[in-house]
Short mmCIF file of C-alpha atoms in Angstrom, two decimals:
data_model
loop_
_atom_site.label_atom_id
_atom_site.label_comp_id
_atom_site.label_asym_id
_atom_site.label_seq_id
_atom_site.Cartn_x
_atom_site.Cartn_y
_atom_site.Cartn_z
CA MET A 481 77.26 -4.72 108.55
CA LYS A 482 75.67 -5.80 111.87
CA PRO A 483 77.08 -4.34 115.13
CA LEU A 484 78.42 -7.76 116.03
CA HIS A 485 80.53 -7.78 112.84
CA TYR A 486 81.99 -4.33 113.74
CA LEU A 487 82.81 -5.64 117.24
CA THR A 488 84.44 -8.75 115.71
CA LEU A 489 86.57 -6.69 113.39
CA ILE A 490 87.78 -4.21 116.08
CA LEU A 491 88.46 -6.81 118.72
CA LEU A 492 90.33 -9.08 116.37
CA ILE A 493 92.51 -6.28 115.04
CA LEU A 494 93.40 -5.02 118.53
CA ALA A 495 94.06 -8.56 119.74
CA LEU A 496 96.28 -9.35 116.78
CA VAL A 497 98.32 -6.20 117.46
CA ILE A 498 98.72 -7.06 121.10
CA ALA A 499 99.62 -10.67 120.29
CA LEU A 500 102.28 -9.65 117.76
CA VAL A 501 104.09 -6.86 119.63
CA PRO A 502 106.67 -7.88 122.21
CA GLN A 503 105.62 -7.46 125.83
CA ASN A 504 106.67 -4.24 127.46
CA THR A 505 109.18 -5.22 130.12
CA THR A 506 111.03 -1.88 130.13
CA ARG A 507 109.46 -0.66 133.28
CA PRO A 508 110.12 -3.19 136.02
CA TYR A 509 109.80 -1.43 139.33
CA LYS A 510 113.41 -0.66 140.18
CA LEU A 511 115.01 2.58 141.04
CA THR A 512 117.68 4.38 139.07
CA ALA A 513 120.60 5.81 140.97
CA ALA A 514 119.09 9.26 140.60
CA GLN A 515 115.68 8.25 141.96
CA LEU A 516 117.39 6.53 144.91
CA LEU A 517 119.49 9.60 145.62
CA SER A 518 116.37 11.77 145.64
CA GLU A 519 114.60 9.36 148.03
CA ILE A 520 117.61 9.39 150.37
CA ARG A 521 117.83 13.14 150.30
CA THR A 522 114.15 13.65 151.10
CA GLY A 523 114.38 10.97 153.77
CA THR A 524 111.05 9.36 153.00
CA GLN A 525 112.25 6.12 154.55
CA PHE A 526 112.51 7.50 158.03
CA ILE A 527 109.94 7.19 160.75
CA SER A 528 110.32 9.14 163.95
CA PRO A 529 110.67 7.33 167.27
CA ASP A 530 107.50 9.08 168.52
CA GLU A 531 105.49 7.60 165.74
CA VAL A 532 106.88 4.12 166.31
CA ALA A 533 106.38 4.38 170.07
CA ASP A 534 102.76 5.43 169.47
CA LYS A 535 102.20 2.46 167.17
CA ILE A 536 103.79 0.02 169.67
CA ILE A 537 101.66 1.32 172.56
CA GLN A 538 98.55 1.15 170.46
CA LYS A 539 99.48 -2.41 169.47
CA ASP A 540 99.08 -1.39 165.79
CA PRO A 541 98.96 -4.72 163.87
CA SER A 542 100.09 -3.04 160.67
CA ILE A 543 103.70 -2.57 161.77
CA GLN A 544 106.48 -5.09 161.89
CA LEU A 545 109.70 -4.05 163.64
CA ILE A 546 112.75 -5.72 162.17
CA ASP A 547 115.99 -5.73 164.17
CA VAL A 548 118.88 -5.96 161.70
CA ARG A 549 121.61 -6.32 164.39
CA ASN A 550 123.21 -9.61 165.19
CA PRO A 551 121.26 -12.23 167.26
CA ARG A 552 123.38 -11.66 170.32
CA GLU A 553 122.52 -7.95 170.42
CA PHE A 554 118.92 -8.79 169.67
CA ASP A 555 118.76 -11.12 172.72
CA MET A 556 120.18 -8.41 174.95
CA PHE A 557 117.59 -5.81 174.07
CA SER A 558 114.98 -5.43 171.41
CA LEU A 559 111.84 -3.42 170.87
CA PRO A 560 108.52 -5.05 171.74
CA GLY A 561 107.25 -7.37 168.99
CA ALA A 562 110.43 -7.09 166.93
CA ILE A 563 111.88 -9.97 164.92
CA ASN A 564 115.51 -10.49 164.19
CA VAL A 565 116.74 -10.44 160.55
CA PRO A 566 120.51 -9.79 160.73
CA LEU A 567 121.84 -7.59 157.94
CA GLN A 568 123.99 -10.41 156.46
CA ASP A 569 120.87 -12.57 156.11
CA ILE A 570 118.78 -9.90 154.44
CA LEU A 571 119.01 -11.46 150.98
CA SER A 572 118.42 -15.05 152.07
CA GLU A 573 115.43 -16.83 150.58
CA GLY A 574 113.59 -17.37 153.79
CA ASN A 575 113.23 -13.64 154.45
CA THR A 576 111.75 -12.63 151.10
CA ASP A 577 108.14 -13.16 152.38
CA ILE A 578 108.77 -10.80 155.32
CA LEU A 579 110.49 -8.07 153.33
CA ASN A 580 108.53 -8.18 150.09
CA GLN A 581 104.86 -7.73 150.99
CA GLY A 582 102.20 -5.19 150.52
CA THR A 583 100.24 -5.20 153.75
CA ARG A 584 102.48 -4.38 156.67
CA MET A 585 104.89 -1.54 157.34
CA ASN A 586 108.31 -2.97 158.06
CA ILE A 587 110.50 -0.79 160.27
CA PHE A 588 114.22 -1.58 160.28
CA TYR A 589 116.28 -0.57 163.25
CA SER A 590 119.88 -0.96 164.39
CA ASN A 591 121.93 0.88 167.04
CA GLY A 592 122.46 3.96 164.89
CA SER A 593 120.68 4.21 161.67
CA THR A 594 123.48 2.99 159.42
CA GLU A 595 122.76 -0.71 159.26
CA ALA A 596 119.01 -0.16 159.15
CA ASN A 597 119.57 2.25 156.25
CA GLU A 598 121.74 -0.30 154.48
CA ALA A 599 118.95 -2.88 154.81
CA TRP A 600 116.48 -0.33 153.51
CA LEU A 601 118.67 0.53 150.53
CA LEU A 602 119.08 -3.16 149.57
CA THR A 603 115.37 -3.94 149.78
CA ARG A 604 114.44 -0.71 148.04
CA GLN A 605 116.73 -1.54 145.15
CA LEU A 606 115.09 -4.95 144.87
CA GLY A 607 111.83 -3.07 144.32
CA TYR A 608 110.34 -3.99 147.67
CA GLN A 609 107.93 -1.49 149.23
CA ASN A 610 106.66 -0.77 152.72
CA ASN A 611 110.11 -0.90 154.31
CA TYR A 612 111.13 1.98 156.61
CA VAL A 613 113.86 2.95 158.97
CA LEU A 614 113.59 4.02 162.58
CA GLN A 615 115.06 7.48 162.60
CA GLY A 616 118.30 7.62 164.57
CA GLY A 617 118.17 3.94 165.54
CA LEU A 618 118.04 2.55 169.09
CA ASN A 619 120.39 5.20 170.45
CA PHE A 620 118.05 8.01 169.38
CA TRP A 621 115.18 5.87 170.70
CA LEU A 622 116.79 5.68 174.17
CA GLU A 623 117.44 9.39 174.15
CA THR A 624 114.04 10.49 173.05
CA ILE A 625 111.59 7.85 174.23
CA LEU A 626 113.02 5.97 177.15
CA ASN A 627 114.94 8.85 178.78
CA PRO A 628 113.33 12.03 177.53
CA THR A 629 114.93 15.26 178.56
CA LYS A 630 112.74 18.06 179.73
CA PRO A 631 112.72 20.88 177.18
CA GLY A 632 114.07 24.33 178.20
CA SER A 633 112.08 27.01 179.93
CA VAL A 634 110.84 28.88 176.79
CA ILE A 635 108.93 26.19 175.05
CA SER A 636 105.96 25.91 172.75
CA ASN A 637 102.87 23.92 173.52
CA ASP A 638 103.92 21.40 170.88
CA GLU A 639 107.14 20.71 172.74
CA ILE A 640 105.36 20.24 176.02
CA ALA A 641 102.92 17.85 174.41
CA ARG A 642 105.75 15.93 172.81
CA TYR A 643 107.62 15.74 176.12
CA ASP A 644 104.47 14.51 177.93
CA PHE A 645 103.93 11.87 175.27
CA ARG A 646 107.51 10.70 175.47
CA LYS A 647 107.29 10.47 179.30
CA ALA A 648 104.18 8.48 179.07
CA ALA A 649 105.67 6.26 176.26
CA SER A 650 108.76 5.79 178.40
CA MET A 651 106.71 4.44 181.28
CA ALA A 652 104.63 2.20 178.98
CA LEU A 653 107.76 0.79 177.28
CA GLY A 654 109.90 0.35 180.41
CA GLY A 655 112.10 3.41 180.26
CA GLY A 656 115.10 3.97 182.48
CA SER A 657 115.82 0.24 183.03
CA VAL A 658 117.59 -0.30 179.72
CA SER A 659 119.74 2.87 179.48
CA ALA A 660 122.91 0.97 180.22
CA ILE A 661 122.45 -1.73 177.65
CA ALA A 662 122.58 0.34 174.50
CA PRO A 663 125.82 -0.70 172.87
CA ALA A 664 128.04 2.24 171.94
CA SER A 665 129.06 0.81 168.58
CA ALA A 666 127.31 3.48 166.54
CA GLY A 667 128.28 6.40 168.66
CA SER A 668 125.71 6.81 171.38
CA ALA A 669 126.48 10.41 172.08
CA SER A 670 123.69 12.09 170.18
CA ALA A 671 122.37 10.42 167.10
CA PRO A 672 122.04 12.94 164.19
CA LYS A 673 118.49 13.86 163.47
CA PRO A 674 117.66 13.03 159.85
CA GLY A 675 114.92 15.15 158.38
CA VAL A 676 111.61 13.32 158.71
CA VAL A 677 108.93 13.57 156.09
CA PRO A 678 105.54 12.24 157.07
CA VAL A 679 105.25 8.70 155.65
CA LYS A 680 102.45 8.01 153.28
CA LYS A 681 101.27 4.52 153.95
CA LYS A 682 99.95 2.60 150.98
CA LYS A 683 96.49 1.35 151.45
CA LYS A 684 95.46 -1.87 149.90
CA ALA A 685 93.34 -1.57 146.82
CA SER A 686 90.01 -3.36 147.08
CA GLY A 687 87.01 -3.99 144.84
CA GLY A 688 84.32 -6.46 143.85
CA CYS A 689 81.26 -7.16 141.81
CA MET B 1036 89.24 5.42 142.23
CA GLY B 1037 92.15 3.02 142.91
CA PRO B 1038 95.42 4.89 142.24
CA LEU B 1039 94.11 8.24 143.48
CA ALA B 1040 92.92 6.98 146.85
CA VAL B 1041 95.91 4.60 147.44
CA ASN B 1042 98.42 7.31 146.81
CA ASP B 1043 96.58 9.79 149.05
CA ILE B 1044 95.95 12.15 146.11
CA ILE B 1045 92.27 12.29 147.23
CA SER B 1046 91.08 11.76 150.78
CA SER B 1047 89.06 8.65 151.70
CA ASN B 1048 85.98 10.82 152.12
CA THR B 1049 86.28 12.12 148.55
CA ASN B 1050 86.87 8.50 147.54
CA PHE B 1051 83.59 7.48 149.15
CA PHE B 1052 81.76 10.29 147.52
CA LEU B 1053 83.11 9.43 144.08
CA ALA B 1054 82.24 5.74 144.72
CA PHE B 1055 78.72 6.87 145.58
CA VAL B 1056 78.39 8.83 142.30
CA ILE B 1057 79.93 6.07 140.24
CA GLY B 1058 77.74 3.51 142.01
CA ILE B 1059 74.58 5.40 141.09
CA GLY B 1060 75.77 5.73 137.53
CA PHE B 1061 76.57 2.01 137.44
CA GLY B 1062 73.13 1.13 138.85
CA PHE B 1063 71.42 3.42 136.40
CA VAL B 1064 73.18 1.84 133.38
CA LEU B 1065 72.39 -1.64 134.75
CA GLU B 1066 68.78 -0.77 135.14
CA GLN B 1067 68.55 0.90 131.67
CA SER B 1068 70.15 -2.17 130.07
CA GLY B 1069 67.40 -4.36 131.51
CA PHE B 1070 69.56 -6.02 134.15
CA SER B 1071 66.92 -5.35 136.79
CA SER B 1072 64.79 -8.03 135.20
CA SER B 1073 65.24 -11.46 136.61
CA ARG B 1074 63.75 -12.97 133.52
CA LYS B 1075 66.49 -11.44 131.40
CA LEU B 1076 69.22 -12.58 133.83
CA ALA B 1077 67.84 -16.12 134.15
CA GLY B 1078 67.49 -16.24 130.38
CA LEU B 1079 71.12 -17.09 130.23
CA PHE B 1080 70.37 -20.52 131.76
CA TYR B 1081 67.43 -21.22 129.56
CA GLY B 1082 69.06 -19.95 126.34
CA TYR B 1083 66.54 -17.28 125.24
CA ASP B 1084 68.60 -14.25 126.34
CA MET B 1085 72.38 -14.42 126.42
CA VAL B 1086 72.90 -10.72 127.14
CA VAL B 1087 74.51 -11.36 130.52
CA LEU B 1088 77.21 -13.58 128.98
CA LYS B 1089 77.82 -11.09 126.22
CA VAL B 1090 78.07 -8.07 128.60
CA PHE B 1091 80.49 -9.80 130.96
CA PHE B 1092 82.65 -11.15 128.16
CA THR B 1093 82.73 -7.76 126.40
CA GLY B 1094 83.64 -6.10 129.66
CA GLY B 1095 86.40 -8.60 130.39
CA VAL B 1096 87.88 -8.54 126.87
CA THR B 1097 87.79 -4.72 126.74
CA ALA B 1098 89.49 -4.34 130.10
CA MET B 1099 92.08 -6.96 129.19
CA LEU B 1100 92.97 -5.25 125.88
CA GLY B 1101 92.93 -1.84 127.47
CA LEU B 1102 95.39 -2.86 130.22
CA LEU B 1103 97.68 -4.58 127.75
CA PHE B 1104 97.77 -1.54 125.52
CA PHE B 1105 98.30 0.79 128.51
CA SER B 1106 101.17 -1.38 129.54
CA LEU B 1107 102.53 -1.29 125.99
CA PHE B 1108 102.47 2.50 126.03
CA GLY B 1109 104.13 2.53 129.43
CA TRP B 1110 101.13 4.06 131.19
CA VAL B 1111 100.51 1.18 133.54
CA ASP B 1112 102.96 -1.09 135.23
CA LEU B 1113 101.09 -4.42 135.24
CA ASN B 1114 103.19 -5.66 138.15
CA MET B 1115 101.64 -2.95 140.29
CA VAL B 1116 98.06 -3.90 139.44
CA TYR B 1117 96.45 -5.63 142.44
CA VAL B 1118 95.09 -9.08 141.55
CA ASN B 1119 92.93 -10.94 144.03
CA PRO B 1120 94.71 -14.13 145.11
CA THR B 1121 93.14 -17.40 143.92
CA PHE B 1122 91.91 -19.83 146.55
CA LEU B 1123 90.88 -22.71 144.26
CA THR B 1124 88.53 -24.65 146.59
CA SER B 1125 86.56 -21.63 147.81
CA ALA B 1126 86.45 -20.28 144.24
CA ILE B 1127 84.76 -23.43 143.00
CA VAL B 1128 82.43 -23.82 145.97
CA GLY B 1129 81.63 -20.09 145.94
CA GLY B 1130 81.02 -20.23 142.24
CA LEU B 1131 78.58 -23.05 142.63
CA VAL B 1132 76.70 -21.34 145.44
CA MET B 1133 76.54 -18.09 143.45
CA GLY B 1134 75.40 -19.92 140.27
CA VAL B 1135 72.62 -21.84 142.05
CA GLY B 1136 71.52 -18.67 143.79
CA PHE B 1137 71.54 -16.88 140.45
CA ILE B 1138 69.32 -19.38 138.71
CA MET B 1139 66.98 -19.78 141.69
CA GLY B 1140 66.68 -16.09 142.53
CA GLY B 1141 67.09 -14.58 139.14
CA PHE B 1142 69.51 -11.94 140.35
CA CYS B 1143 73.16 -11.54 141.11
CA PRO B 1144 74.04 -9.36 144.20
CA GLY B 1145 74.49 -6.12 142.24
CA THR B 1146 71.35 -6.46 140.04
CA SER B 1147 69.23 -7.37 143.05
CA PHE B 1148 69.84 -3.92 144.56
CA CYS B 1149 69.17 -2.48 141.12
CA GLY B 1150 65.82 -4.28 140.98
CA ALA B 1151 64.95 -3.32 144.54
CA ALA B 1152 65.63 0.31 143.68
CA ILE B 1153 62.78 0.28 141.12
CA GLY B 1154 60.52 -1.53 143.60
CA LYS B 1155 60.66 -5.14 142.55
CA LEU B 1156 59.46 -7.41 145.26
CA ASP B 1157 61.46 -10.46 144.13
CA ALA B 1158 64.64 -8.38 144.24
CA MET B 1159 63.83 -7.32 147.89
CA VAL B 1160 63.25 -10.92 148.89
CA PHE B 1161 66.55 -11.81 147.17
CA ILE B 1162 68.34 -9.16 149.30
CA VAL B 1163 66.89 -10.62 152.49
CA GLY B 1164 68.20 -14.02 151.39
CA LEU B 1165 71.51 -12.45 150.58
CA PHE B 1166 71.86 -11.10 154.09
CA ILE B 1167 70.85 -14.40 155.64
CA GLY B 1168 73.69 -15.89 153.61
CA VAL B 1169 76.11 -13.19 154.76
CA TYR B 1170 75.26 -13.76 158.44
CA PHE B 1171 75.45 -17.55 158.05
CA PHE B 1172 78.89 -17.28 156.56
CA ALA B 1173 80.15 -14.67 159.03
CA PHE B 1174 78.93 -16.49 162.10
CA GLY B 1175 79.86 -19.91 160.78
CA TYR B 1176 83.31 -18.75 159.65
CA PRO B 1177 85.26 -21.03 162.01
CA MET B 1178 83.40 -23.93 160.35
CA PHE B 1179 84.42 -22.88 156.83
CA GLU B 1180 87.87 -21.43 157.60
CA THR B 1181 89.92 -24.50 156.53
CA MET B 1182 88.05 -24.86 153.27
CA TYR B 1183 87.98 -21.13 152.69
CA LYS B 1184 91.73 -20.79 152.91
CA SER B 1185 92.77 -24.07 151.19
CA ALA B 1186 94.51 -24.31 147.80
CA ASN B 1187 95.93 -20.80 147.86
CA MET B 1188 97.58 -20.37 144.48
CA GLY B 1189 98.66 -16.79 144.95
CA SER B 1190 97.95 -14.66 141.85
CA PRO B 1191 98.53 -17.01 138.97
CA LYS B 1192 98.08 -16.09 135.33
CA ILE B 1193 96.86 -18.59 132.78
CA SER B 1194 99.33 -17.21 130.27
CA THR B 1195 102.25 -18.07 132.64
CA MET B 1196 100.81 -21.53 133.26
CA LEU B 1197 100.56 -22.22 129.57
CA ASP B 1198 103.92 -20.58 128.93
CA ILE B 1199 102.67 -18.20 126.31
CA SER B 1200 102.86 -14.38 126.26
CA ASP B 1201 99.99 -12.30 127.61
CA GLY B 1202 99.30 -10.95 124.12
CA VAL B 1203 98.88 -14.43 122.54
CA PHE B 1204 96.57 -15.40 125.39
CA ALA B 1205 94.58 -12.26 124.87
CA LEU B 1206 94.17 -13.12 121.17
CA ILE B 1207 93.01 -16.63 122.04
CA LEU B 1208 90.50 -15.28 124.60
CA VAL B 1209 89.17 -12.72 122.12
CA ILE B 1210 88.62 -15.49 119.58
CA VAL B 1211 86.83 -17.62 122.21
CA ALA B 1212 84.72 -14.60 123.21
CA LEU B 1213 83.75 -13.86 119.64
CA GLY B 1214 82.92 -17.50 119.04
CA MET B 1215 80.80 -17.32 122.10
CA PHE B 1216 78.95 -14.23 120.78
CA TYR B 1217 78.07 -16.02 117.53
CA VAL B 1218 77.01 -19.17 119.37
CA SER B 1219 74.77 -17.14 121.63
CA GLU B 1220 73.11 -15.40 118.69
CA TRP B 1221 72.37 -18.85 117.32
CA VAL B 1222 71.16 -20.14 120.69
CA GLU B 1223 68.84 -17.13 121.12
CA LYS B 1224 67.19 -18.01 117.74
CA LYS B 1225 66.98 -21.63 118.62
CA PHE B 1226 65.31 -21.13 122.09
CA PRO B 1227 63.05 -18.14 121.69
CA GLN B 1228 61.49 -16.75 124.91
CA LYS B 1229 58.17 -18.24 125.65
CA GLU B 1230 55.37 -15.69 126.35
CA TYR B 1231 53.56 -16.14 129.60
#
């Protein structure tokens, strides 16, 4: 037999098999309850305010801040460059393009982190990626970025550096002037600090001839 | 090294290094298979050497069957595989430019570097032309932008358009490819290469 005949035979057999078996649809990208629980427990969805502040100051085009509070609250105060997608509209058709995409890093925020987390849970369960939550919400943002408190007397270099960064960020992002606006709905006392795991950002695959 | 680099399993530097090694391997195989010869490449258009067609169809069919079987075994989630979006107008115009360049120059971009690596002058001239084209497009981009971005179809699949399963489409494509192989065997006999 000529090589071409071998090739014909092998390809035809393989193609016949693949044409006759039903398509494998058992692994659509959705999370089981257990997987979701493990993601929540490790807190991979959280991004620290420092990281977000840094990205805003650097005018990083890869982030999209999404305010999930209602439009009235959004008009009163929002982070630079944020768009408003109220939580109740999160499933509406018009928002799919914003929430389900592979290029930008969406960061949800609300006053605390509850509503933002709810938005993240919903989108995550739909199988969307690249959606994250601002750790501690706007209240924690005000506390850490806009009105940073000076660390105590015995401090490490890291803490000094972080404080310096926050002071600088506060100036760049108009700190002090907005402290009164933060609505107290989510308990502005001191937002709990969820554990933050460094976020791995997906890079886009590329290739060519 | 797609999944490794995207998921940060290897650093981008390691990725570049692996790309470098694979690139050298790819170039070596291309050269050894005779793809650095513009006569062999242009043979496709004159009918005396259909090896380019055969190689690309074999490659395509193999990758297609491989991915479908991987998906069947649950090794690959096909929804996660990145597919370049189709911009119909620019695909057609670009295809024509590429085809005309191919038949005039006797190389495609990859094989021209392959040819230049073994010191072929025509390949080097081709690369100069290639860069002129790149600069022309880059600096003239505002001129082409509307055409470049028109008719965006997303990432369509022919099987979805024809409303058949991926497997059936694969079978059809394999039959077409095999038919093509037998036809090219016949064409090669019919139009033997002239000796110069």
